[in-house]
PDB file of C-alpha atoms in Angstrom:
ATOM      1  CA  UNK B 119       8.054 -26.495   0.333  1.00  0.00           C
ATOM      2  CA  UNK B 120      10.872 -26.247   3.170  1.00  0.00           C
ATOM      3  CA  UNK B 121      10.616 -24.106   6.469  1.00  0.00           C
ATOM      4  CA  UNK B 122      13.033 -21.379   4.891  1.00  0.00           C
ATOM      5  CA  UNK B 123      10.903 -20.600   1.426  1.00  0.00           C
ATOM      6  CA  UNK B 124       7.521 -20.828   3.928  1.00  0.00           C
ATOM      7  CA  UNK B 125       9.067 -18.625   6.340  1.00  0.00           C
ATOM      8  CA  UNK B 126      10.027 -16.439   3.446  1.00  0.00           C
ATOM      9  CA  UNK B 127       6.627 -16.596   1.600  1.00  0.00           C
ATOM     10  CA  UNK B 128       4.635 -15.481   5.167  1.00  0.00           C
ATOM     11  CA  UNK B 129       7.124 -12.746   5.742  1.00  0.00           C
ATOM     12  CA  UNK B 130       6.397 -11.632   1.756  1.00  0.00           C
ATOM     13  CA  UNK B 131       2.787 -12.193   2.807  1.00  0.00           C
ATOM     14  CA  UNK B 132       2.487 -10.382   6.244  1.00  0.00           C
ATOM     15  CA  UNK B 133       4.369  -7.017   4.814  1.00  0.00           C
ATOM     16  CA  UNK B 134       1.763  -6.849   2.030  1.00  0.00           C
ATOM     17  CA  UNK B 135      -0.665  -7.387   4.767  1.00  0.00           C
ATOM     18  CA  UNK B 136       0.380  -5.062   6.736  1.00  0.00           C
ATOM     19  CA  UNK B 137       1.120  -2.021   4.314  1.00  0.00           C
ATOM     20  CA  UNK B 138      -2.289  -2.521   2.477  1.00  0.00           C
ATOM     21  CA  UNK B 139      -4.035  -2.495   6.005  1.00  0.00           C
ATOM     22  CA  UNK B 140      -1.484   0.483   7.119  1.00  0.00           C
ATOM     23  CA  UNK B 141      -2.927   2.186   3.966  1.00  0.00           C
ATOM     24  CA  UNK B 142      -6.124   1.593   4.126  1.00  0.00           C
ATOM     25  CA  UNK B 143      -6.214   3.458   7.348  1.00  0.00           C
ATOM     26  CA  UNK B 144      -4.372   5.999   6.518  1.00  0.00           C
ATOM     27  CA  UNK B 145      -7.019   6.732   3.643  1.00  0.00           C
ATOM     28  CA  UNK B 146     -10.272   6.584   5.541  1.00  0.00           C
ATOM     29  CA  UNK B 147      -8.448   9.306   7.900  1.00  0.00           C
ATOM     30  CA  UNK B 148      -7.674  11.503   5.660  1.00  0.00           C
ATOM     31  CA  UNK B 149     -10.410  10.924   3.614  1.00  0.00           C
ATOM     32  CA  UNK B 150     -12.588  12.109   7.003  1.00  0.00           C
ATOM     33  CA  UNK B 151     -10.467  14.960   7.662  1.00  0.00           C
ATOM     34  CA  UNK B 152     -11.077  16.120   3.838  1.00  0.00           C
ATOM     35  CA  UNK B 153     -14.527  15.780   4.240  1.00  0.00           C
ATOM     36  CA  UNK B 154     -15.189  17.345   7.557  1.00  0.00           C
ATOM     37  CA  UNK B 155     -12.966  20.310   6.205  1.00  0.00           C
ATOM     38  CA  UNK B 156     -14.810  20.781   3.121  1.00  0.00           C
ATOM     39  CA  UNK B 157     -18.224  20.578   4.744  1.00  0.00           C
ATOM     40  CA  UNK B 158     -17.319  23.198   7.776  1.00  0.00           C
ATOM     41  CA  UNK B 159     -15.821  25.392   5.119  1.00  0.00           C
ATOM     42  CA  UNK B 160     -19.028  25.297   3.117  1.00  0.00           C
ATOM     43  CA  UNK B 161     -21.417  25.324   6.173  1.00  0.00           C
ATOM     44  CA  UNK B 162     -19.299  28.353   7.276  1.00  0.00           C
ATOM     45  CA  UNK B 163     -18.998  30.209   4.092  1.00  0.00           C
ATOM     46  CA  UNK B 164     -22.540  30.109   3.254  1.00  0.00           C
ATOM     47  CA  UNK B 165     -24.424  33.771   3.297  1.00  0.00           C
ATOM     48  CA  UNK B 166     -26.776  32.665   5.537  1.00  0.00           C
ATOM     49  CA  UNK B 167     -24.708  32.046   7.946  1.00  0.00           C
ATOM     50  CA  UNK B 168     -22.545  35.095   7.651  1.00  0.00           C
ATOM     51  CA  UNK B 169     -26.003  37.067   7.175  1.00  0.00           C
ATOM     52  CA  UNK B 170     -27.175  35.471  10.877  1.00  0.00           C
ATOM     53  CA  UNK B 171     -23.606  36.124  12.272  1.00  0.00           C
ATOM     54  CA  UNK B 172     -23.621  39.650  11.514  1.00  0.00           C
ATOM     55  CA  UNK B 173     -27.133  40.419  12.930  1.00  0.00           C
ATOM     56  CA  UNK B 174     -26.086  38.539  15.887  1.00  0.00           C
ATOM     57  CA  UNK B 175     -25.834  40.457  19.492  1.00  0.00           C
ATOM     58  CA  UNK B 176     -22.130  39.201  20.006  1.00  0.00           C
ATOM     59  CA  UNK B 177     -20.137  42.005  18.260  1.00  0.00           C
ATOM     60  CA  UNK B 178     -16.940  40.385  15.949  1.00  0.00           C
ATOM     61  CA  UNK B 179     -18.479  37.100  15.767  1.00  0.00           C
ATOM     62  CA  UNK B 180     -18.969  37.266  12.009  1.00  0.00           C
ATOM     63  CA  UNK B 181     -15.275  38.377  12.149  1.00  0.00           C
ATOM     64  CA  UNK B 182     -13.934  35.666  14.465  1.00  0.00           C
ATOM     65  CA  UNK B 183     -15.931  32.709  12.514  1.00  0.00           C
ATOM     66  CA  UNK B 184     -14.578  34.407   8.775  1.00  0.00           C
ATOM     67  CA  UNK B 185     -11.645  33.688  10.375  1.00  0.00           C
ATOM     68  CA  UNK B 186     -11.735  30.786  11.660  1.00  0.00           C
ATOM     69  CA  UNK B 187     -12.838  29.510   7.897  1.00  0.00           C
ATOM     70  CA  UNK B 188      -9.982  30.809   6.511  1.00  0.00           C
ATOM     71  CA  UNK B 189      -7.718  28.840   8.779  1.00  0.00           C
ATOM     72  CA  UNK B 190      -9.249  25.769   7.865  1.00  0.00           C
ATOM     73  CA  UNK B 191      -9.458  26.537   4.312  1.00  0.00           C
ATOM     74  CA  UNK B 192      -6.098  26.861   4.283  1.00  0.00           C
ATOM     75  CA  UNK B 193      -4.880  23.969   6.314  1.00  0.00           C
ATOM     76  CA  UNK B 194      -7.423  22.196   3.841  1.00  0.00           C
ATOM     77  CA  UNK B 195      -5.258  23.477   0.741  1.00  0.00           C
ATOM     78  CA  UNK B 196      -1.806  23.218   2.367  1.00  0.00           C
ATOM     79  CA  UNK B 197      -2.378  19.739   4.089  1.00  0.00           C
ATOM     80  CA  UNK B 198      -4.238  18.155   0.558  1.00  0.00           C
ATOM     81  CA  UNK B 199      -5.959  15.809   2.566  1.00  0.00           C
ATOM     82  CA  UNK B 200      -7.064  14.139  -0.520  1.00  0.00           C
ATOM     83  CA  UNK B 201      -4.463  14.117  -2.569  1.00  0.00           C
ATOM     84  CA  UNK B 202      -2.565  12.519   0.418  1.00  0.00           C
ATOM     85  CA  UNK B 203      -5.671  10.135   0.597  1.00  0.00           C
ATOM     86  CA  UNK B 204      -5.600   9.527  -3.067  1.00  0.00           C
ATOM     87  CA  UNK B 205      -1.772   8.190  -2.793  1.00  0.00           C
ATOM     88  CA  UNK B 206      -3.143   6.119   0.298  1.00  0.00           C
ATOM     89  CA  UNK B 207      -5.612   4.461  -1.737  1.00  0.00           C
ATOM     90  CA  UNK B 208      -3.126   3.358  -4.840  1.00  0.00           C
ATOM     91  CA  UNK B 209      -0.622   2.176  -2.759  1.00  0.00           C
ATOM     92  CA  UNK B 210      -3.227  -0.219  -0.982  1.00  0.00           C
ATOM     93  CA  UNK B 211      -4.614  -1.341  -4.099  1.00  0.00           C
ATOM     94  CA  UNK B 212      -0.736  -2.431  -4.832  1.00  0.00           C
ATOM     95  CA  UNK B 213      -0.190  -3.761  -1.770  1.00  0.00           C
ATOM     96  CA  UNK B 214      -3.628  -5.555  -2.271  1.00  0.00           C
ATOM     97  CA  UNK B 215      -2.738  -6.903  -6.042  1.00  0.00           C
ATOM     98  CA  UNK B 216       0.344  -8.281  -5.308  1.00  0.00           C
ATOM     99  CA  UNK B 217      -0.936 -10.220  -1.853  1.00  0.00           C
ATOM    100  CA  UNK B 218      -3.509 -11.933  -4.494  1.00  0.00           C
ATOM    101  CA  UNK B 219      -0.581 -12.837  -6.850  1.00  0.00           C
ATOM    102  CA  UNK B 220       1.115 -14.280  -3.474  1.00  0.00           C
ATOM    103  CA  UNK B 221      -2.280 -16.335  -2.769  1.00  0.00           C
ATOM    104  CA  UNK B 222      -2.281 -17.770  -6.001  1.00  0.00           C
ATOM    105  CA  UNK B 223       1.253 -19.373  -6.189  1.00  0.00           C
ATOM    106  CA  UNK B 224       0.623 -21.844  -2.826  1.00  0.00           C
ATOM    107  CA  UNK B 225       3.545 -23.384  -3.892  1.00  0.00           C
ATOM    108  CA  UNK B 226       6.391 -20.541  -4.567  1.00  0.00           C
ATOM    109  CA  UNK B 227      10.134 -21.647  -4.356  1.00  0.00           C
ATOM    110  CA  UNK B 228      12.681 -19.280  -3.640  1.00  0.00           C
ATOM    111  CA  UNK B 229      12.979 -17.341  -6.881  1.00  0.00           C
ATOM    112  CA  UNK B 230       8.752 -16.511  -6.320  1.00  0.00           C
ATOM    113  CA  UNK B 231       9.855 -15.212  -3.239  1.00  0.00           C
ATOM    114  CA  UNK B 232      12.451 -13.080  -4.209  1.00  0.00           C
ATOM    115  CA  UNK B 233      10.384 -11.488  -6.943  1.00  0.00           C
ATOM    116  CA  UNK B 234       7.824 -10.953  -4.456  1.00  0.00           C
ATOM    117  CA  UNK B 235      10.402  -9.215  -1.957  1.00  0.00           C
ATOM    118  CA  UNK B 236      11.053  -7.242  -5.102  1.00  0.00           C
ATOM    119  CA  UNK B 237       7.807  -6.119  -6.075  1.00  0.00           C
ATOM    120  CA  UNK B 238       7.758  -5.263  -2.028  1.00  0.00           C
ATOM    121  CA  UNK B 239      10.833  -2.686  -2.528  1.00  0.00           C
ATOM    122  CA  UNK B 240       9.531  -1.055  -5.723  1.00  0.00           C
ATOM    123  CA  UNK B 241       5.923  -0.628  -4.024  1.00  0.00           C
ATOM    124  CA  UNK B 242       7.268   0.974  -1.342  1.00  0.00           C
ATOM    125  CA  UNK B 243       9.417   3.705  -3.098  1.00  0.00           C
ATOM    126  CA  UNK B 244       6.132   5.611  -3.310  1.00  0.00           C
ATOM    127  CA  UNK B 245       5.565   5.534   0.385  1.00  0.00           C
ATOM    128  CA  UNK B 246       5.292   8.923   2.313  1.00  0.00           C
ATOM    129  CA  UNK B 247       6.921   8.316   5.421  1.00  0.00           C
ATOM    130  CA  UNK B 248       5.368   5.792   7.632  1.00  0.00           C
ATOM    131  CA  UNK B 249       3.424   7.251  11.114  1.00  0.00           C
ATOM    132  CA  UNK B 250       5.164   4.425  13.229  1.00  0.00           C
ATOM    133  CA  UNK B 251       2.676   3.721  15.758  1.00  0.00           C
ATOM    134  CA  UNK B 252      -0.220   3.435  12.814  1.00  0.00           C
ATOM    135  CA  UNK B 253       2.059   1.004  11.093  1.00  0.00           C
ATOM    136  CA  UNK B 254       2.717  -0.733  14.307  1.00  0.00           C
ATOM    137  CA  UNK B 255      -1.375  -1.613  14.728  1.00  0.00           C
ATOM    138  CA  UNK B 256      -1.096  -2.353  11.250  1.00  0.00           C
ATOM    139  CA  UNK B 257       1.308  -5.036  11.960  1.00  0.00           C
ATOM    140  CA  UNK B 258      -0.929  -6.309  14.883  1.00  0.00           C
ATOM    141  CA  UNK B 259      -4.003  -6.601  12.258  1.00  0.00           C
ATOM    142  CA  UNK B 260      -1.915  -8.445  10.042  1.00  0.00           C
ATOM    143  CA  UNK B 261      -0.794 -10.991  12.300  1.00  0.00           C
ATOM    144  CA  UNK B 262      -3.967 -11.298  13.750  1.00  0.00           C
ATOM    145  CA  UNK B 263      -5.444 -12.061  10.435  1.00  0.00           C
ATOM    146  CA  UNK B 264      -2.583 -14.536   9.174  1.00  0.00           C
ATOM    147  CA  UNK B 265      -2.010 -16.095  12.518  1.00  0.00           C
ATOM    148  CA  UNK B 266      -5.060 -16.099  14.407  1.00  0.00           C
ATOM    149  CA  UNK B 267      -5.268 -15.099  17.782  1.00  0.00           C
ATOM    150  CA  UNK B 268      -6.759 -12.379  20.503  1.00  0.00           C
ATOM    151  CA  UNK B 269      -3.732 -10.950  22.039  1.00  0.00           C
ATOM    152  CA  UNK B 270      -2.040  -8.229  19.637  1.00  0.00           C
ATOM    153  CA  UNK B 271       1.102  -8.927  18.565  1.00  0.00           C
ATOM    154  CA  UNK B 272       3.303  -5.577  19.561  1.00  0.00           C
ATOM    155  CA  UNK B 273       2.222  -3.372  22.273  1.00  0.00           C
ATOM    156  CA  UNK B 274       1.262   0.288  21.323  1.00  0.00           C
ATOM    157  CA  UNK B 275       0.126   2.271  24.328  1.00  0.00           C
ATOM    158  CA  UNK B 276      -3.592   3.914  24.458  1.00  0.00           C
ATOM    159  CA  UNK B 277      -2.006   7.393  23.717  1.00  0.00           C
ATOM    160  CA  UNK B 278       0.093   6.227  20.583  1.00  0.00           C
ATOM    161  CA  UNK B 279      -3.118   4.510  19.572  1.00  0.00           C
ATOM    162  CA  UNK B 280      -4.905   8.180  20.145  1.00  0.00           C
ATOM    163  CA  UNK B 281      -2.376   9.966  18.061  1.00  0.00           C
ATOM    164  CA  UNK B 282      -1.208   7.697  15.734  1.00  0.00           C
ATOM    165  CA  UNK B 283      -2.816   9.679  12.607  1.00  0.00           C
ATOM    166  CA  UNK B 284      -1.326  12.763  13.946  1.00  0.00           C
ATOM    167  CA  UNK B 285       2.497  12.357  15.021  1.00  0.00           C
ATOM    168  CA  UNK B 286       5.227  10.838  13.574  1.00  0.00           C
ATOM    169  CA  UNK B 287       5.921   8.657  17.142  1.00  0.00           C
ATOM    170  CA  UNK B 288       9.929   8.496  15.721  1.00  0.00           C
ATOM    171  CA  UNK B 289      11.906   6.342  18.390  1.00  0.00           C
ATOM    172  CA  UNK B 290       9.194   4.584  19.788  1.00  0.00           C
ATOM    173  CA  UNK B 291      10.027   1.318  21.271  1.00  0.00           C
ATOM    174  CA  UNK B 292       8.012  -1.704  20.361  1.00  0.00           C
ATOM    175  CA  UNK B 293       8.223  -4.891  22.572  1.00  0.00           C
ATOM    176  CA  UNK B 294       6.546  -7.970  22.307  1.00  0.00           C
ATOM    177  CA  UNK B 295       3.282  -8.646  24.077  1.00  0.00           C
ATOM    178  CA  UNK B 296       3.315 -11.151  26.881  1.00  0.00           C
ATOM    179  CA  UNK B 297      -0.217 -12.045  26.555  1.00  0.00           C
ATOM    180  CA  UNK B 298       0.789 -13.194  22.450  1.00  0.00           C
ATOM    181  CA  UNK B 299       3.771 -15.248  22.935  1.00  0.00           C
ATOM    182  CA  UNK B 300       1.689 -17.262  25.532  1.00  0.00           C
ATOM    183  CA  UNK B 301      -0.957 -17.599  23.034  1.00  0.00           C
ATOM    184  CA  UNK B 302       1.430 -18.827  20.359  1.00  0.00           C
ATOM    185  CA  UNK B 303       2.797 -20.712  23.250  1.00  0.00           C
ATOM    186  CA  UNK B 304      -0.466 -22.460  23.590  1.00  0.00           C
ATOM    187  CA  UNK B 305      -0.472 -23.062  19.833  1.00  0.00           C
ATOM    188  CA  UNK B 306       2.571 -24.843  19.637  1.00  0.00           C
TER     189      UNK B 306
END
């Protein structure tokens, strides 16, 4: 196999990689979020509780906790946490089939390739758009796990790491880590 089609096949290789991993995230957040919003909304909605909130000595608490329900009951319904976790999950099973079909053809030529850079394309037309810094640790997983190595890959600052479920993080800069290209330094 020459340098380009194996430079080609472990590009092919480290976007499925990294979109199944990006996924697979994304759907055990979610996933959370829907069940920690269905739980307080039944914990909360139960008459007992109501019943104990209303005999309570702190006047409008009944009141301020209905309320507070209803909020997340309806970020629950508007934000579809699993439905959103549900397209999560199908496009990492994708993601996941067509990285086995990659490890099965060791020896792709270029035409391989380009079918797998197709299959890529047409998986990804079902994306939601992508949280950047998320898919930016994603990216770091995947090169761990193809490349080997400690260091991570791309740096993503502790407070993009913190928020990465929650914001979008458009325009942020990626650069290199130091500490990986003198690993892969080392390597070579």
């Amino acid at each position: 196999m020459t340098e380009t089609i194996e430079a080609e096949r472990f590009s092919c290789r480290h976007m499925a990689l990294r979109n199944a991993t990006y996924h697979m995230y994304r759907r055990r957040r979610l996933e959370l979020w829907a069940r920690a919003f269905n739980f307080l909304v039944v914990l909360g909605g139960t008459s007992v509780a109501a019943e104990a909130l209303a005999r309570s000595a702190l006047p409008g608490a009944a009141l301020s906790i209905g309320g507070v329900l209803a909020l997340i009951g309806a970020a629950q319904l508007v934000c579809d946490f699993s439905g959103r976790a549900h397209l999560h999950r199908e496009l990492h099973r994708d993601y996941i089939r067509l990285l086995a079909e990659m490890d099965g053809a060791p020896e792709a030529d270029a035409a391989q390739c380009a079918k797998w850079r197709g299959a890529l394309t047409l998986i990804s037309a079902d994306e939601p758009p992508t949280l950047k810094a998320l898919d930016v640790i994603a990216d770091n997983h995947a090169t761990a796990a193809l490349r080997g190595g400690q260091a991570p890959r791309l740096v993503v600052p502790w407070w993009r790491r913190v928020t990465a479920h929650l914001f979008a993080h458009d325009g942020f800069r990626v650069s290199e880590s130091a500490e990986w290209r003198k690993e892969l330094a080392a390597e070579s």
